[in-house]
Coordinates of C-alpha atoms and ligand atoms in Angstrom, one line a residue:
Chain Q
M1436 CA 81.5 94.2 126.5
T1437 CA 83.8 92.8 123.8
N1438 CA 83.1 95.7 121.5
I1439 CA 84.2 98.1 124.2
A1440 CA 87.4 96.1 124.7
V1441 CA 88.2 96.1 121.0
S1442 CA 87.6 99.8 120.5
S1443 CA 89.7 100.7 123.5
V1444 CA 92.5 98.7 121.9
I1445 CA 92.1 100.6 118.7
T1446 CA 92.2 104.0 120.4
G1447 CA 95.0 102.9 122.7
R1448 CA 97.1 102.1 119.7
E1449 CA 98.4 105.6 118.8
D1450 CA 100.1 106.4 122.1
R1451 CA 101.8 103.0 122.2
D1452 CA 105.6 102.8 122.0
A1453 CA 106.6 100.0 119.7
G1454 CA 108.4 97.3 121.5
T1455 CA 109.0 98.9 124.9
E1456 CA 110.2 96.3 127.3
K1457 CA 108.1 97.8 130.1
D1458 CA 104.9 97.1 128.2
V1459 CA 104.3 93.4 128.9
H1460 CA 101.4 92.0 126.8
I1461 CA 101.6 88.2 127.5
G1462 CA 103.4 86.8 130.5
T1463 CA 103.7 83.3 131.8
R1464 CA 104.6 82.3 135.4
G1465 CA 105.6 78.6 135.8
L1466 CA 103.3 77.4 133.1
D1467 CA 103.0 73.6 132.9
L1468 CA 101.0 71.8 130.2
Y1469 CA 100.1 68.1 130.3
Y1470 CA 98.3 66.0 127.7
G1471 CA 97.2 63.2 129.9
E1472 CA 100.4 61.8 131.3
A1473 CA 102.7 63.6 128.9
H1474 CA 104.4 66.6 130.4
V1475 CA 104.5 68.9 127.3
L1476 CA 105.5 72.3 128.7
K1477 CA 107.7 72.5 131.7
S1478 CA 107.5 75.5 134.0
V1479 CA 107.8 78.1 131.3
S1480 CA 108.2 81.7 132.5
F1481 CA 108.8 84.8 130.3
D1482 CA 107.2 88.0 129.1
M1483 CA 106.2 89.0 125.5
Y1484 CA 106.0 92.7 124.7
R1485 CA 103.3 94.7 123.1
S1486 CA 103.7 95.6 119.5
S1487 CA 106.6 93.3 119.0
V1488 CA 107.2 90.2 117.0
T1489 CA 108.3 87.2 119.1
A1490 CA 109.5 84.1 117.2
F1491 CA 109.3 80.6 118.7
I1492 CA 112.0 78.2 117.5
G1493 CA 112.9 74.7 118.4
P1494 CA 113.0 71.2 117.1
S1495 CA 109.8 69.4 116.1
G1496 CA 107.7 68.2 119.1
C1497 CA 109.2 70.6 121.6
G1498 CA 105.9 72.2 122.3
K1499 CA 105.8 75.4 120.3
S1500 CA 102.3 74.8 118.9
S1501 CA 101.1 73.6 122.3
F1502 CA 102.3 76.9 123.8
I1503 CA 100.5 79.2 121.4
R1504 CA 97.4 77.1 121.8
C1505 CA 97.6 77.9 125.5
V1506 CA 97.4 81.6 124.8
N1507 CA 93.9 81.5 123.2
R1508 CA 92.9 78.4 125.2
M1509 CA 92.5 76.2 122.1
N1510 CA 94.0 73.4 124.2
D1511 CA 90.6 73.3 126.0
F1512 CA 89.4 71.1 123.1
I1513 CA 92.1 68.5 123.5
A1514 CA 90.8 65.7 125.8
G1515 CA 93.1 65.3 128.8
A1516 CA 94.9 68.7 128.4
R1517 CA 95.7 70.3 131.7
V1518 CA 97.4 73.6 132.5
T1519 CA 98.9 74.7 135.7
G1520 CA 100.7 78.0 136.5
E1521 CA 99.8 81.4 135.3
L1522 CA 99.3 82.8 131.8
L1523 CA 98.7 86.6 131.9
V1524 CA 97.3 88.6 129.1
D1525 CA 97.3 92.3 130.0
G1526 CA 97.9 91.2 133.6
D1527 CA 94.9 89.0 133.8
D1528 CA 95.3 85.2 134.4
I1529 CA 93.4 83.7 131.5
Y1530 CA 93.2 80.3 133.3
A1531 CA 91.6 81.9 136.4
P1532 CA 88.1 80.5 137.0
G1533 CA 85.4 82.6 135.5
T1534 CA 87.5 83.8 132.6
D1535 CA 85.3 84.6 129.5
V1536 CA 87.1 82.3 127.0
I1537 CA 85.0 83.6 124.1
A1538 CA 86.0 87.2 124.8
L1539 CA 89.6 86.1 125.2
R1540 CA 89.6 84.4 121.8
R1541 CA 88.2 87.6 120.3
R1542 CA 91.3 89.5 121.6
V1543 CA 93.7 86.8 120.5
G1544 CA 93.6 85.9 116.8
M1545 CA 95.2 82.7 115.4
V1546 CA 96.5 81.6 112.1
F1547 CA 96.8 77.9 111.8
Q1548 CA 99.7 76.0 110.4
K1549 CA 97.5 74.5 107.7
P1550 CA 95.3 77.0 105.8
N1551 CA 91.7 76.3 106.9
P1552 CA 89.4 78.7 105.0
F1553 CA 85.7 78.1 105.6
P1554 CA 83.9 76.5 102.6
M1555 CA 82.1 79.8 101.9
S1556 CA 82.8 82.8 99.8
I1557 CA 86.0 84.9 100.3
Y1558 CA 83.8 87.7 101.5
D1559 CA 82.0 85.6 104.0
N1560 CA 85.3 84.1 105.3
I1561 CA 86.5 87.6 106.2
A1562 CA 83.2 88.8 107.4
Y1563 CA 82.7 85.8 109.7
G1564 CA 84.5 87.3 112.7
P1565 CA 83.0 90.8 112.4
R1566 CA 79.5 89.3 112.1
L1567 CA 80.1 87.4 115.3
F1568 CA 80.9 90.7 116.9
G1569 CA 77.5 91.9 115.7
V1570 CA 78.5 94.0 112.7
T1571 CA 75.6 93.8 110.2
D1572 CA 76.0 97.0 108.3
K1573 CA 76.8 96.2 104.7
D1574 CA 79.0 99.2 104.1
Q1575 CA 80.9 98.6 107.3
L1576 CA 81.4 94.9 106.4
D1577 CA 82.5 95.9 102.8
D1578 CA 85.0 98.2 104.4
I1579 CA 86.4 95.6 106.8
V1580 CA 86.7 93.0 104.1
R1581 CA 88.5 95.3 101.8
R1582 CA 90.9 96.6 104.5
S1583 CA 91.7 93.1 105.8
L1584 CA 92.4 91.8 102.3
E1585 CA 94.6 94.8 101.5
W1586 CA 96.4 94.2 104.8
A1587 CA 97.0 90.6 103.9
A1588 CA 98.2 91.5 100.4
L1589 CA 95.4 89.6 98.8
W1590 CA 93.1 92.3 97.7
E1591 CA 94.6 92.7 94.2
E1592 CA 94.2 89.1 93.4
V1593 CA 90.7 88.5 94.7
Q1594 CA 88.9 91.9 94.4
D1595 CA 87.0 90.7 91.3
K1596 CA 85.9 87.4 92.8
L1597 CA 84.9 88.1 96.4
G1598 CA 81.9 85.9 95.9
S1599 CA 83.7 82.8 94.9
S1600 CA 84.7 80.1 97.4
G1601 CA 87.7 80.6 99.6
T1602 CA 88.6 76.9 99.2
G1603 CA 89.1 77.5 95.5
L1604 CA 92.2 79.6 96.1
S1605 CA 95.8 78.4 95.9
G1606 CA 97.5 77.3 99.1
G1607 CA 99.4 80.6 99.5
Q1608 CA 96.3 82.6 98.8
Q1609 CA 94.3 80.5 101.3
Q1610 CA 96.9 81.2 104.0
R1611 CA 96.7 84.9 103.3
L1612 CA 92.9 84.7 103.4
C1613 CA 93.2 83.1 106.8
I1614 CA 95.5 85.9 107.9
A1615 CA 93.0 88.4 106.6
R1616 CA 90.2 86.6 108.4
A1617 CA 92.2 86.7 111.7
I1618 CA 93.0 90.4 111.5
A1619 CA 89.5 91.4 110.4
T1620 CA 88.4 91.5 114.0
E1621 CA 91.4 93.5 115.0
P1622 CA 92.7 91.3 117.8
E1623 CA 95.4 92.6 120.1
I1624 CA 97.5 89.5 119.7
L1625 CA 98.1 87.5 116.6
L1626 CA 99.3 83.9 117.0
M1627 CA 100.8 82.4 113.8
D1628 CA 101.8 78.8 113.7
E1629 CA 104.3 78.3 110.9
P1630 CA 102.3 80.5 108.5
T1631 CA 104.7 80.2 105.7
S1632 CA 105.8 76.5 105.9
A1633 CA 103.8 75.6 102.8
L1634 CA 104.4 78.7 100.8
D1635 CA 106.6 79.6 97.9
P1636 CA 109.3 82.2 98.4
L1637 CA 107.3 85.0 96.9
S1638 CA 104.2 84.4 99.1
T1639 CA 106.6 83.9 102.1
A1640 CA 108.2 87.3 101.4
R1641 CA 104.8 89.0 101.2
I1642 CA 103.7 87.5 104.5
E1643 CA 106.9 88.5 106.2
E1644 CA 106.4 92.0 104.9
L1645 CA 102.8 91.8 106.3
I1646 CA 104.1 90.7 109.7
R1647 CA 106.5 93.6 109.8
D1648 CA 103.5 95.9 109.0
L1649 CA 101.2 94.2 111.5
K1650 CA 103.4 94.7 114.5
K1651 CA 102.5 98.4 114.5
D1652 CA 99.1 97.4 115.5
F1653 CA 99.3 93.8 116.9
T1654 CA 101.5 91.8 119.2
V1655 CA 102.6 89.0 117.0
V1656 CA 103.8 85.5 118.1
I1657 CA 105.1 83.4 115.3
V1658 CA 106.3 79.8 115.3
T1659 CA 108.9 79.1 112.6
H1660 CA 111.3 76.4 111.6
N1661 CA 113.1 78.9 109.3
M1662 CA 116.0 80.5 111.2
Q1663 CA 116.5 83.2 108.6
Q1664 CA 112.9 84.0 108.8
A1665 CA 113.1 84.3 112.6
A1666 CA 116.1 86.6 112.3
R1667 CA 114.5 88.7 109.6
I1668 CA 111.1 89.4 111.1
S1669 CA 111.3 89.0 114.9
D1670 CA 112.3 91.4 117.7
Y1671 CA 112.5 88.6 120.3
T1672 CA 113.2 84.9 120.0
A1673 CA 112.3 82.1 122.3
F1674 CA 114.1 78.8 121.9
F1675 CA 112.3 75.7 123.2
L1676 CA 113.7 72.3 123.7
M1677 CA 111.7 69.3 125.0
G1678 CA 109.0 71.5 126.5
E1679 CA 111.5 73.8 128.3
L1680 CA 112.2 77.4 127.5
I1681 CA 116.0 77.3 127.0
E1682 CA 116.7 80.8 126.1
Y1683 CA 114.7 84.0 125.5
G1684 CA 115.9 87.5 124.5
K1685 CA 116.3 90.0 121.8
T1686 CA 116.6 88.3 118.4
S1687 CA 119.8 90.1 117.6
K1688 CA 121.4 88.7 120.7
I1689 CA 120.1 85.1 120.4
F1690 CA 121.3 84.9 116.8
T1691 CA 124.8 86.4 117.4
A1692 CA 125.8 85.7 121.0
P1693 CA 123.4 83.3 122.7
D1694 CA 124.1 82.5 126.4
E1695 CA 123.3 78.8 126.0
A1696 CA 125.5 76.6 123.8
R1697 CA 122.4 74.5 122.8
T1698 CA 120.8 77.6 121.4
G1699 CA 123.8 78.4 119.2
D1700 CA 124.0 74.7 118.1
Y1701 CA 120.4 74.6 117.1
I1702 CA 120.5 77.9 115.2
T1703 CA 123.6 76.9 113.3
G1704 CA 122.1 73.6 112.5
R1705 CA 124.4 71.4 114.6
F1706 CA 121.4 69.5 116.0
G1707 CA 117.6 69.4 115.8
Chain Y
M1114 CA 90.0 49.5 109.0
T1115 CA 92.7 47.2 107.8
S1116 CA 95.9 48.0 109.4
Y1117 CA 99.2 47.0 107.8
S1118 CA 102.4 46.6 109.6
D1119 CA 105.3 48.6 108.2
N1120 CA 106.7 45.5 106.5
E1121 CA 103.5 44.7 104.7
R1122 CA 103.2 48.3 103.6
K1123 CA 106.6 48.2 102.1
K1124 CA 105.8 45.0 100.4
L1125 CA 102.7 46.5 98.9
K1126 CA 104.6 49.5 97.7
K1127 CA 107.2 47.2 96.1
N1128 CA 104.6 45.2 94.3
S1129 CA 103.0 48.2 92.8
S1130 CA 106.3 49.5 91.6
E1131 CA 107.1 46.2 89.9
L1132 CA 104.1 46.6 87.6
P1133 CA 104.8 47.5 84.0
S1134 CA 105.4 51.2 83.8
G1135 CA 102.4 51.8 81.6
S1136 CA 99.9 50.8 84.3
V1137 CA 101.3 52.8 87.1
S1138 CA 99.8 56.3 87.0
G1139 CA 100.4 59.1 89.4
K1140 CA 96.9 59.0 90.7
P1141 CA 96.4 57.0 93.8
G1142 CA 93.0 55.8 92.6
R1143 CA 94.5 54.2 89.5
R1144 CA 97.1 52.3 91.5
V1145 CA 94.4 50.2 93.1
T1146 CA 93.1 49.0 89.7
S1147 CA 96.6 48.2 88.6
A1148 CA 97.3 46.4 91.9
L1149 CA 94.1 44.4 91.3
G1150 CA 95.5 43.2 88.0
V1151 CA 94.1 43.2 84.5
W1152 CA 91.9 40.2 85.1
D1153 CA 90.3 41.6 88.2
A1154 CA 89.6 44.8 86.4
R1155 CA 87.8 42.8 83.7
I1156 CA 85.7 41.0 86.2
V1157 CA 84.7 44.2 87.8
T1158 CA 83.7 45.6 84.4
L1159 CA 81.8 42.4 83.6
I1160 CA 79.9 42.6 86.9
S1161 CA 78.9 46.2 86.4
A1162 CA 77.9 45.5 82.8
V1163 CA 75.6 42.7 84.1
C1164 CA 74.1 45.0 86.7
I1165 CA 73.4 47.7 84.1
L1166 CA 71.9 45.2 81.8
V1167 CA 69.6 43.9 84.5
M1168 CA 68.5 47.4 85.3
A1169 CA 67.8 48.2 81.7
F1170 CA 65.8 45.0 81.4
I1171 CA 63.7 45.8 84.5
L1172 CA 63.0 49.3 83.0
Y1173 CA 62.1 47.7 79.7
F1174 CA 59.8 45.2 81.3
L1175 CA 58.1 47.9 83.4
I1176 CA 57.5 50.1 80.4
S1177 CA 56.4 47.4 78.0
E1178 CA 54.0 45.9 80.6
S1179 CA 52.5 49.3 81.4
L1180 CA 52.1 50.7 77.9
P1181 CA 49.2 48.5 76.9
V1182 CA 46.9 50.2 79.5
L1183 CA 47.0 53.3 77.3
K1184 CA 45.0 51.4 74.6
A1185 CA 41.8 51.5 76.7
T1186 CA 42.4 54.6 79.0
S1187 CA 44.0 57.9 78.0
L1188 CA 47.1 59.1 79.7
Q1189 CA 45.1 62.1 81.0
D1190 CA 42.4 59.9 82.6
L1191 CA 45.1 57.6 84.1
L1192 CA 47.0 60.5 85.8
F1193 CA 44.2 62.8 86.6
G1194 CA 41.1 60.6 86.9
M1195 CA 39.5 60.7 90.3
D1196 CA 38.0 57.2 90.4
W1197 CA 39.9 54.0 91.0
Y1198 CA 37.5 51.2 90.7
P1199 CA 39.6 48.6 89.0
Q1200 CA 37.3 45.6 89.6
E1201 CA 34.3 47.2 87.8
E1202 CA 33.4 46.5 84.2
P1203 CA 34.8 48.4 82.5
P1204 CA 37.4 49.3 85.1
A1205 CA 37.8 52.9 86.2
L1206 CA 41.6 53.5 86.4
G1207 CA 42.0 57.1 87.6
M1208 CA 45.2 57.2 89.6
A1209 CA 45.0 60.7 91.0
P1210 CA 43.9 59.5 94.5
L1211 CA 46.8 57.0 94.6
I1212 CA 49.3 59.6 93.4
V1213 CA 48.0 62.2 95.9
G1214 CA 48.2 59.5 98.6
T1215 CA 51.8 58.8 97.9
F1216 CA 52.6 62.5 97.8
I1217 CA 50.9 63.4 101.0
V1218 CA 52.1 60.4 103.0
S1219 CA 55.8 60.8 101.9
L1220 CA 55.8 64.6 102.4
L1221 CA 54.2 64.5 105.8
S1222 CA 56.5 61.6 106.9
C1223 CA 59.4 63.8 105.9
V1224 CA 58.0 66.8 107.8
L1225 CA 57.9 64.6 110.9
G1226 CA 60.9 62.4 110.3
I1227 CA 63.6 64.7 108.9
P1228 CA 63.7 67.3 111.7
A1229 CA 63.8 64.5 114.3
S1230 CA 66.6 62.7 112.4
L1231 CA 68.6 65.9 112.2
A1232 CA 68.1 66.6 115.9
I1233 CA 69.3 63.2 116.7
A1234 CA 72.2 63.5 114.3
L1235 CA 73.2 66.8 115.8
F1236 CA 73.0 65.4 119.3
I1237 CA 75.1 62.3 118.5
A1238 CA 77.7 64.1 116.4
E1239 CA 78.1 67.4 118.1
I1240 CA 76.7 67.4 121.6
A1241 CA 76.8 64.0 123.2
P1242 CA 80.1 63.1 125.0
R1243 CA 82.1 60.4 123.3
R1244 CA 80.9 57.6 125.6
V1245 CA 77.2 58.4 124.9
R1246 CA 77.9 58.7 121.2
N1247 CA 79.6 55.3 121.1
F1248 CA 76.5 53.8 122.7
L1249 CA 73.8 55.7 120.7
K1250 CA 75.3 55.3 117.2
P1251 CA 75.1 51.5 117.1
V1252 CA 71.6 51.5 118.7
L1253 CA 70.4 53.9 116.0
E1254 CA 71.9 51.8 113.3
L1255 CA 70.4 48.6 114.8
L1256 CA 66.9 50.2 114.7
G1257 CA 67.3 50.5 111.0
F1258 CA 67.2 46.7 110.7
L1259 CA 63.7 46.5 112.2
P1260 CA 61.5 45.0 109.5
S1261 CA 58.9 47.4 108.2
I1262 CA 56.1 45.0 109.1
V1263 CA 56.9 45.6 112.8
F1264 CA 56.2 49.3 112.3
G1265 CA 53.0 48.4 110.4
F1266 CA 52.0 46.1 113.3
L1267 CA 52.7 48.8 115.9
G1268 CA 50.5 51.2 113.9
M1269 CA 47.6 48.8 113.7
T1270 CA 47.6 47.5 117.2
L1271 CA 48.8 50.6 119.2
I1272 CA 48.5 53.9 117.4
A1273 CA 45.3 53.3 115.4
P1274 CA 43.2 52.2 118.4
W1275 CA 44.6 55.0 120.5
L1276 CA 43.7 57.6 117.9
Q1277 CA 40.2 56.2 117.6
Q1278 CA 39.7 56.2 121.3
E1279 CA 41.2 59.6 122.1
F1280 CA 40.1 61.7 119.2
G1281 CA 37.0 59.8 118.1
V1282 CA 38.2 59.6 114.5
L1283 CA 36.5 57.4 112.0
T1284 CA 39.5 55.2 111.5
G1285 CA 42.9 55.2 113.1
L1286 CA 44.4 53.8 110.0
N1287 CA 45.0 57.1 108.1
V1288 CA 47.4 59.6 106.7
L1289 CA 48.7 60.7 110.0
T1290 CA 49.3 57.2 111.4
A1291 CA 51.1 56.0 108.2
S1292 CA 53.2 59.2 108.0
F1293 CA 54.1 59.1 111.6
L1294 CA 55.3 55.5 111.3
L1295 CA 57.2 56.3 108.1
G1296 CA 58.7 59.3 109.8
V1297 CA 60.0 57.1 112.7
M1298 CA 61.2 54.5 110.2
M1299 CA 63.4 56.9 108.4
I1300 CA 65.2 58.2 111.6
P1301 CA 67.8 55.5 111.7
T1302 CA 68.9 55.8 108.1
V1303 CA 68.6 59.6 107.7
G1304 CA 69.9 60.2 111.2
S1305 CA 73.0 58.1 110.9
L1306 CA 73.8 59.5 107.4
A1307 CA 73.4 63.0 108.6
D1308 CA 75.6 62.1 111.6
E1309 CA 78.2 60.9 109.2
A1310 CA 77.9 64.1 107.2
L1311 CA 78.4 66.2 110.3
C1312 CA 81.4 64.1 111.4
A1313 CA 83.0 64.5 108.0
V1314 CA 83.3 68.2 108.6
P1315 CA 87.0 68.7 109.3
D1316 CA 87.9 69.7 112.9
E1317 CA 90.1 72.4 111.5
L1318 CA 87.0 74.3 110.4
R1319 CA 85.6 74.1 113.9
A1320 CA 88.9 75.2 115.3
A1321 CA 89.0 78.2 113.0
S1322 CA 85.6 79.2 114.1
Y1323 CA 86.3 78.8 117.8
A1324 CA 89.6 80.7 117.4
L1325 CA 87.7 83.7 116.1
G1326 CA 85.6 83.8 119.3
A1327 CA 82.6 81.9 118.1
T1328 CA 80.4 80.0 120.6
R1329 CA 79.6 76.4 120.2
W1330 CA 76.2 77.2 118.8
E1331 CA 77.6 79.8 116.4
T1332 CA 80.2 77.3 115.2
L1333 CA 77.5 74.7 114.7
S1334 CA 75.0 76.9 112.9
R1335 CA 77.3 79.0 110.8
V1336 CA 80.1 76.6 109.9
V1337 CA 79.4 73.0 110.6
L1338 CA 75.8 72.8 109.3
P1339 CA 76.4 74.6 106.1
A1340 CA 79.5 72.5 105.4
A1341 CA 77.5 69.3 106.0
A1342 CA 74.5 70.5 104.1
P1343 CA 75.1 68.5 100.9
G1344 CA 75.4 65.3 102.9
I1345 CA 72.4 66.2 105.0
L1346 CA 70.4 67.0 101.8
S1347 CA 71.2 63.6 100.2
A1348 CA 70.3 61.9 103.5
S1349 CA 67.0 63.6 103.6
L1350 CA 66.4 62.7 99.9
L1351 CA 67.0 59.1 100.7
G1352 CA 64.4 59.5 103.4
I1353 CA 61.8 60.9 100.9
M1354 CA 62.5 58.2 98.4
R1355 CA 62.3 55.5 101.0
S1356 CA 59.0 56.8 102.3
A1357 CA 57.6 57.0 98.7
G1358 CA 58.7 53.5 98.0
E1359 CA 57.7 51.9 101.3
T1360 CA 54.9 49.4 100.9
M1361 CA 54.2 47.3 104.0
V1362 CA 53.6 50.2 106.4
V1363 CA 51.2 52.0 104.2
L1364 CA 49.5 48.8 103.3
M1365 CA 48.8 48.1 106.9
A1366 CA 48.4 51.6 108.4
A1367 CA 47.2 54.0 105.7
G1368 CA 43.6 52.8 105.6
G1369 CA 43.6 51.8 102.0
A1370 CA 40.7 54.0 100.6
A1371 CA 41.4 55.2 97.1
I1372 CA 40.1 58.7 97.7
I1373 CA 41.7 62.1 98.2
P1374 CA 41.6 62.6 102.0
R1375 CA 39.7 65.5 103.4
S1376 CA 42.0 65.7 106.5
L1377 CA 45.1 64.1 107.9
M1378 CA 42.7 61.7 109.7
G1379 CA 41.4 60.4 106.4
P1380 CA 42.5 57.1 104.9
V1381 CA 44.5 56.9 101.7
R1382 CA 45.8 54.3 99.3
P1383 CA 49.3 55.2 98.1
L1384 CA 50.6 53.7 94.8
T1385 CA 52.7 51.1 96.5
S1386 CA 49.9 49.7 98.6
A1387 CA 47.6 49.6 95.6
I1388 CA 50.2 47.6 93.7
A1389 CA 50.9 45.2 96.5
A1390 CA 47.2 44.6 97.4
E1391 CA 45.9 44.2 93.9
M1392 CA 48.6 42.6 91.9
G1393 CA 47.9 39.1 93.2
E1394 CA 44.2 39.3 92.5
T1395 CA 44.2 40.6 88.9
P1396 CA 44.4 38.3 85.8
V1397 CA 47.7 38.6 84.0
G1398 CA 47.3 40.8 80.9
S1399 CA 44.1 42.5 82.0
E1400 CA 43.7 46.2 81.8
H1401 CA 44.0 46.4 85.6
Y1402 CA 47.2 44.4 85.5
H1403 CA 48.8 46.8 83.0
A1404 CA 47.5 49.8 85.1
L1405 CA 49.4 48.5 88.1
F1406 CA 52.6 48.3 86.1
F1407 CA 51.8 51.9 85.0
A1408 CA 51.5 52.8 88.7
G1409 CA 55.0 51.4 89.3
F1410 CA 56.3 53.4 86.4
V1411 CA 54.7 56.6 87.8
L1412 CA 56.5 55.8 91.1
L1413 CA 59.8 55.5 89.3
I1414 CA 59.3 58.8 87.6
L1415 CA 58.4 60.5 90.9
T1416 CA 61.6 59.3 92.6
L1417 CA 63.5 60.3 89.5
I1418 CA 62.1 63.8 89.7
V1419 CA 63.0 64.1 93.4
N1420 CA 66.5 63.0 92.5
L1421 CA 67.0 65.4 89.7
A1422 CA 65.6 68.3 91.8
A1423 CA 68.1 67.6 94.5
E1424 CA 70.9 67.5 92.1
R1425 CA 69.8 70.9 90.8
I1426 CA 69.7 72.4 94.2
E1427 CA 73.1 70.9 95.0
R1428 CA 74.6 72.3 91.8
S1429 CA 73.1 75.8 92.2
R1430 CA 74.4 75.8 95.7
R1431 CA 77.9 74.9 94.6
F1432 CA 78.1 77.5 91.9
R1433 CA 76.5 80.3 93.8
Ligands
ATP3122 N1 96.4 66.7 120.7 C1 97.5 66.1 121.3 N2 97.3 65.1 122.1 C2 98.3 64.5 122.8 N3 99.6 64.9 122.6 C3 99.9 65.9 121.8 C4 98.8 66.6 121.1 N4 99.4 67.5 120.3 C5 100.7 67.5 120.5 N5 101.0 66.5 121.4 C6 102.3 66.2 121.9 O1 102.9 67.4 122.5 C7 104.2 67.5 122.2 C8 104.4 68.9 121.6 O2 103.8 69.0 120.4 P1 103.7 70.3 119.6 O3 102.7 70.1 118.5 O4 103.4 71.5 120.5 O5 105.1 70.5 119.0 P2 105.7 71.6 118.0 O6 106.9 72.2 118.7 O7 104.7 72.5 117.6 O8 106.3 70.7 116.9 P3 106.3 71.0 115.3 O9 107.5 71.9 115.1 O10 106.5 69.6 114.7 O11 105.0 71.6 114.9 C9 104.6 66.4 121.2 O12 105.2 65.4 122.0 C10 103.3 65.9 120.8 O13 103.3 64.5 120.6
MG3123 MG1 103.7 72.7 115.6

């Protein structure tokens, strides 16, 4: 069932119009998130568009990570986490009872803030997802590994040592390995939580380039504390404050003429 | 476990920064020694030196007390001789049945005990809800404090008669009974060490696996278990060595016959039980006396081999 979903995504890709506002990929309707008593997301409602890059900005602790963990239901693992409201992916409420969470996570890839490669070879790291999907053919796996690493701009550096451990790479290489691992299964949506926060400018530039490339095929949601980065790579920007979505719109507008004074203040560094 | 208030922590920091610049290195590990002070460091060195000295002395004693046996019996006869009749004149000191006894009992106990320990560790670490875990873990550790004589006693009074009655075997004190008891005995140690190895696997790895659409079982078998494998291996190793070195249970429940058993229902006399049973009854300095020291030496070599083999496996795994 999952395989069918994935291949239909792949075939559906060509006739997609990049960034059309009509094509809503992820939508929320009055989404609330609680961790026990703490009310972390407060009635968040907005739409993210297919084949676009949406940046989440906001001060520390405002709920950006918590929000993206809602999209692939990784909050399920946090004791006491509770979600109300609707979160729609391709029009389906993923919190509706009976949702196949495993299938959802196969459609929604995630790159964590801290690189977390598996303690296995570089090859096995990338092949992990495809193998879960049931790909066993050696040639096909070789192909996927190579393409994913090329995509993540890591192939050149590791092509001679695919058998060595992924944990032996540098921090920046590990992060690109994790990106390659996430895109190896060709998810429709890629969630990235501050993917460049621990990287040097060169690695950061490569990953930004990668994200611009990726949006042809993926819908990208990226959390960042770097305003220039948000301005450089995103089509849309969402500004969060204390669990509320303060403003959301085209990045060009948010960064030049925001409707809310607080948005402008945050972007120009007057608070936060 | 110790929690410092912010103030105390600041004080600690201040103290360490007041030390002469030479003793403060960038490594956090070094800072502890310098905080201990030069004198404490010397005391630690002294204590470890004494420990090493004592170990060396034990080894020397063991070797020097076992070598004289080679004057009367050849090494080959000692290791491969089939007859162990130490009381006869001249004594027959073939240890093959004892060595085989140790081998078979420790191997079978691991075959029984390690899978059970791992299953329990998996349940406690990965499957049980937190409340059940908080209850089971201390219980498991508590079981580890049961003296081995209790297990021997259970074997003699419960298992052996039951085996004799139900299966009509010659003696209920045999390889199977002893191995079963040893297997049960290793569960607390091996189980809680394996549990710790599983818990030491960072949650980020589990999260990475789940985020790729893995099920719980896939995450467990493909990520968590391989990552915990070194710890699980060393836990199992400890189990093997404990079984090989355990004395009381085999003395009470293995049957004590110095023969190579024909079946798992046959009695055996592992090295440890031979030493324990016979040492008190043999004249100091006799051939038998030296042979028993030699048995101890063989036991030491066996555990050393297990250790080295495990290190090998571990190293080849790491550099694969
Ligand atoms: N596992 C958790 N259990 C309980 N509360 C949590 C948990 N994770 C986060 N929180 C709380 O939820 C709120 C939002 O946290 P979140 O990590 O989403 O912030 P963030 O916007 O990603 O911040 P940062 O920019 O620092 O990463 C915070 O108040 C935090 O304390
Ligand atoms: Mg965060």
